[in-house]
Amino acid sequence: MPWAPHSERDRREMLQALGVDAVDALFAGIPESLRATAMPDLPAPITEMELRDEARRLAACNRSLDELVCFAGGGIYDRFIPAIVGSVTSRPEFATCYTPYQPEASQGTLQAMFEYQTMICELTGMPIANASLYDGATAMGEAVLMAADATSRTRALMAGALSPAARQVTRTYCEATGIEVVEVPWDDASGQTDLAALEEMLGDDVACVAVQQPNYFGALEEMAEAASLAHEAGALFIAMVEPISLGVLAPPGEYDADLVVGEGQPLGLAPGFGGPLLGLFACREEHLRRMPGRVVGRSVDAEGKLAYCLTLQTREQHIRRGRATSNICTNQGLCALAAAVYLAAMGPEGLREVALLGAGRAHELHELLTDTGLQPRFGGAFLNEFVVRVPGDAQELVRELCGRGRLVGPALGRDYPELSDCLLLAATERRTRDEIEGLVEAVRRMSDV
Amino acid sequence: MSEPTLFDLSQPGKRCTRMPRPERAAEELVPTRHLRAEAPALPEVSEPEIARHYARLAAWNFNVDRNFYPLGSCTMKYNPRAHEAIAADPGWARLHPATPDECVQGALELIAELETWLAAILGMDAVSLQPPAGAAGEFTSLRVFRAWHDARGDAARTRVIVPDTAHGTNPASVARCGWEVTVLPSGEDGRVSPEALADALGDDVAALMLTNPNTLGLFETRVLEIAEMVHDAGALMYCDGANLNALLGHARPGDMGFDAVQVNLHKTFSTPHGGGGPGAGPIGVVAKLEPFLPAPRLVEREGALGWDWDRPQSIGKVQAWFGNFLIAVRAWAYIRAMGAEGLRRVTEDAVLAANYVRGALRDTLDLPYPGACMHECVLSAKTLAGETGVRAADIAKRLLDYDIHPPTMYFPLVVDEALMIEPTETESKATLDRFIAVMREIARDAAEHPELLHDAPHSTPVRRVDEVTAARKPVLRWREG
């Protein structure tokens, strides 16, 4: 068996020390009727060499972003990852340690998380951030539950133009606890959340209003107005943000958000077929003790020296059990570390450049598409992502373009049946002028046929 | 030792990664009302400074690569290098989740294989890889239970029974499902007794959550009887699979009458813990619960694998896409390399190691429960504390001076001064022997030099950290000055 450090002599000596002949004796606590009579049906073991080959063969059946030129978005983006990110996160000292329950043995992770929290605060303009949740979608679910708890209200208004995955996860989280999730319509011309409709839907039972910036369609929302409508009705305002965009866009703290969530994948994480991702979570100070997840605080040690530790643990499941603010235990520590290294590597100027490069490319694409048969679906302002209407079925076009070496989408029909002829296009700093022209040319040729 | 934060190191104009100059200004792209007035105050540092910063911080972390880490219930086993190399393959890492199914057949095949293998290991009929962590797996399973009860028109069930030895995530997940927790006291033998269960059961009970083996490292010997009672009451059986390392190839939750179980891939299947994730918490369920699993489900159609989103009875999504896929890749590699024989051996060595440590320390600390343990053992420092004033926490902190990570302490809650030790199968006999010798030495010092323990640790980068002040006056971010 691989990775076993025992020789047969070791095993024999350990058994002898226990006074038993065979290891079977140690399983006597399992009733005979429950002892497995047959081995689980698994393939026979293989060596590392064979394993690596088999994995490579299987991986080669996939078309990754090394093969496909990526114009896909929908929350996962093909961003450049500086080498320093992987070199830090692959260090066994960070990769192979547990949650830092023992602060004296975990100052490295703890200080790195403290720095991460500070960076998320700076990025979002919020006073506090936690040390990560699973992904943007579950972070939204947590935020809505927290808002319901904070306001003692039972209805959550979520923009229909907000990430479908985040809305679906939030429903899964809320339905069991009697919180009703209601969707706010979007404007057919701009793709923005319909604020007039929002205003009508607000009432004194509304715990929160959740809006995404830029929204799932890539459209820029009027966040300040949405926030003030929410606040007038006594509801909390939840902003879902894309972190790279905050290199140029107004931070949620500026438009008075109460809670901020986001998908952190663009901050140095591989797309990874959708996981592991990184749930960003920040909020106002007054919600400190309602916050879900781990949080690192600064303190001192017995000699008065600066030291870090997990703090506010009385919110958490291992202390408060059934009355915890969340059930979360394992979070996405190493992904948060990747994000911290990424943000440090980019710095404020780099982050601005990354945001502008992608936005610039997306606007070039938007302009060049106009005579190809792909029409922008909405008219409003956007950053690096937008919706186009295609002649025919959008999912079919995604497939065809994939066959031609380009990934676009997601197609919107599954989540928005009324937009079944629409799909998302996004550009990041990795896209070149040539690649954009190549996509436009491919689309043009397809519509010619 | 101390290390300035990246913010302390920051100076205007320093750069690490340089990007091409953007051709268009923000104002040309976006209406100015959407733009931020001031750049975020992220650190401005160079690459050599970043590299050294993290290298220095790294040195202050205990980790499985360097340290024995017998943290009970956490299964801190060695993380094989090959799995990291495999997971880094762009064919997995650089897959966009919105790629059409026909272009990701390798990934879907891997998911299908892992689902099948986990089902075989667990004795379950269907597996979902979507839950991103163990607690998420618990919540997902309970939501599935709730949907199943609701679908039967049996919506009046409001309670879930949870033994007093359970992990904190269990009651927290129950609350997340809008249900109440009924705490079931363990019996004299540390196990759930059917007699006590009978008192707690009723037609308002939705489920029993049971960890098997439980957090005392003891197999719930009467689990079949318990399952029958729970099912007769119209409720479902949930297995917290955190302790699956004790069962591989030896016993299956499905055969014990459980209806659902979560698997912590970052424990049993050897994926790195990452300083608190990412993990993965797939669940296995019996056939009748399959329709309620998170959408989408992987299905085979016309010889190809694809996602089926049309799942009318599904509880919905619990993660943005298909779960923590790159963690699943590592677990797939682990099972593939091990095979059934290897996994069975994993459990045997894990159980052997725990019993070896337990046997060797039985004269040093109290053994609250007699008889062999499974993959972990719980010892108690109660007598030692009474005699010397040295508590479990002092022993734990003193272990740090020997470069050993402490066991889980003060858990399970039913044992005073608990030290919960899970050595795992990947620690050599020499390491176990050293641990035993160190524990004996610490116990001697407790009697002769108790201050050595009260003041421990002495050799770590910081001494005992003031967690009370940290919570009372929270400082959660760096600020100038």
PDB file of N, CA and C in Angstrom, chain A residues 38 52 58 77 144 160 180 222 259 336 407 427:
ATOM      1  N   ALA A  38     -17.157  -8.556   1.540  1.00  0.00           N
ATOM      2  CA  ALA A  38     -16.412  -8.449   0.280  1.00  0.00           C
ATOM      3  C   ALA A  38     -15.754  -7.080   0.212  1.00  0.00           C
ATOM      4  N   ARG A  52      -0.237   8.626 -12.897  1.00  0.00           N
ATOM      5  CA  ARG A  52       0.002   9.899 -13.594  1.00  0.00           C
ATOM      6  C   ARG A  52      -0.397   9.762 -15.062  1.00  0.00           C
ATOM      7  N   LEU A  58      -6.917  10.968 -19.129  1.00  0.00           N
ATOM      8  CA  LEU A  58      -8.281  11.431 -18.862  1.00  0.00           C
ATOM      9  C   LEU A  58      -8.367  12.955 -19.024  1.00  0.00           C
ATOM     10  N   TYR A  77     -13.566  33.530 -14.543  1.00  0.00           N
ATOM     11  CA  TYR A  77     -12.867  34.251 -15.615  1.00  0.00           C
ATOM     12  C   TYR A  77     -11.455  33.719 -15.815  1.00  0.00           C
ATOM     13  N   VAL A 144     -27.820  36.585   3.199  1.00  0.00           N
ATOM     14  CA  VAL A 144     -29.272  36.748   3.289  1.00  0.00           C
ATOM     15  C   VAL A 144     -29.778  36.211   4.639  1.00  0.00           C
ATOM     16  N   GLY A 160     -33.205  39.817 -10.078  1.00  0.00           N
ATOM     17  CA  GLY A 160     -33.255  38.702 -11.020  1.00  0.00           C
ATOM     18  C   GLY A 160     -32.021  38.690 -11.898  1.00  0.00           C
ATOM     19  N   GLU A 180     -38.567  33.918   2.684  1.00  0.00           N
ATOM     20  CA  GLU A 180     -39.042  33.888   1.310  1.00  0.00           C
ATOM     21  C   GLU A 180     -38.096  34.704   0.429  1.00  0.00           C
ATOM     22  N   GLU A 222     -27.303  50.800 -10.756  1.00  0.00           N
ATOM     23  CA  GLU A 222     -27.295  52.037  -9.977  1.00  0.00           C
ATOM     24  C   GLU A 222     -27.332  51.641  -8.500  1.00  0.00           C
ATOM     25  N   LEU A 259     -23.788  44.681   3.656  1.00  0.00           N
ATOM     26  CA  LEU A 259     -23.087  43.408   3.530  1.00  0.00           C
ATOM     27  C   LEU A 259     -22.552  43.316   2.112  1.00  0.00           C
ATOM     28  N   ALA A 336      -8.081  31.796  -0.013  1.00  0.00           N
ATOM     29  CA  ALA A 336      -7.952  33.158   0.504  1.00  0.00           C
ATOM     30  C   ALA A 336      -6.487  33.585   0.493  1.00  0.00           C
ATOM     31  N   LEU A 407     -14.246  29.540 -26.468  1.00  0.00           N
ATOM     32  CA  LEU A 407     -15.277  29.308 -25.455  1.00  0.00           C
ATOM     33  C   LEU A 407     -16.019  30.617 -25.183  1.00  0.00           C
ATOM     34  N   ALA A 427     -14.357  39.530 -21.588  1.00  0.00           N
ATOM     35  CA  ALA A 427     -12.939  39.585 -21.952  1.00  0.00           C
ATOM     36  C   ALA A 427     -12.143  39.948 -20.709  1.00  0.00           C
TER      37      ALA A 427
END
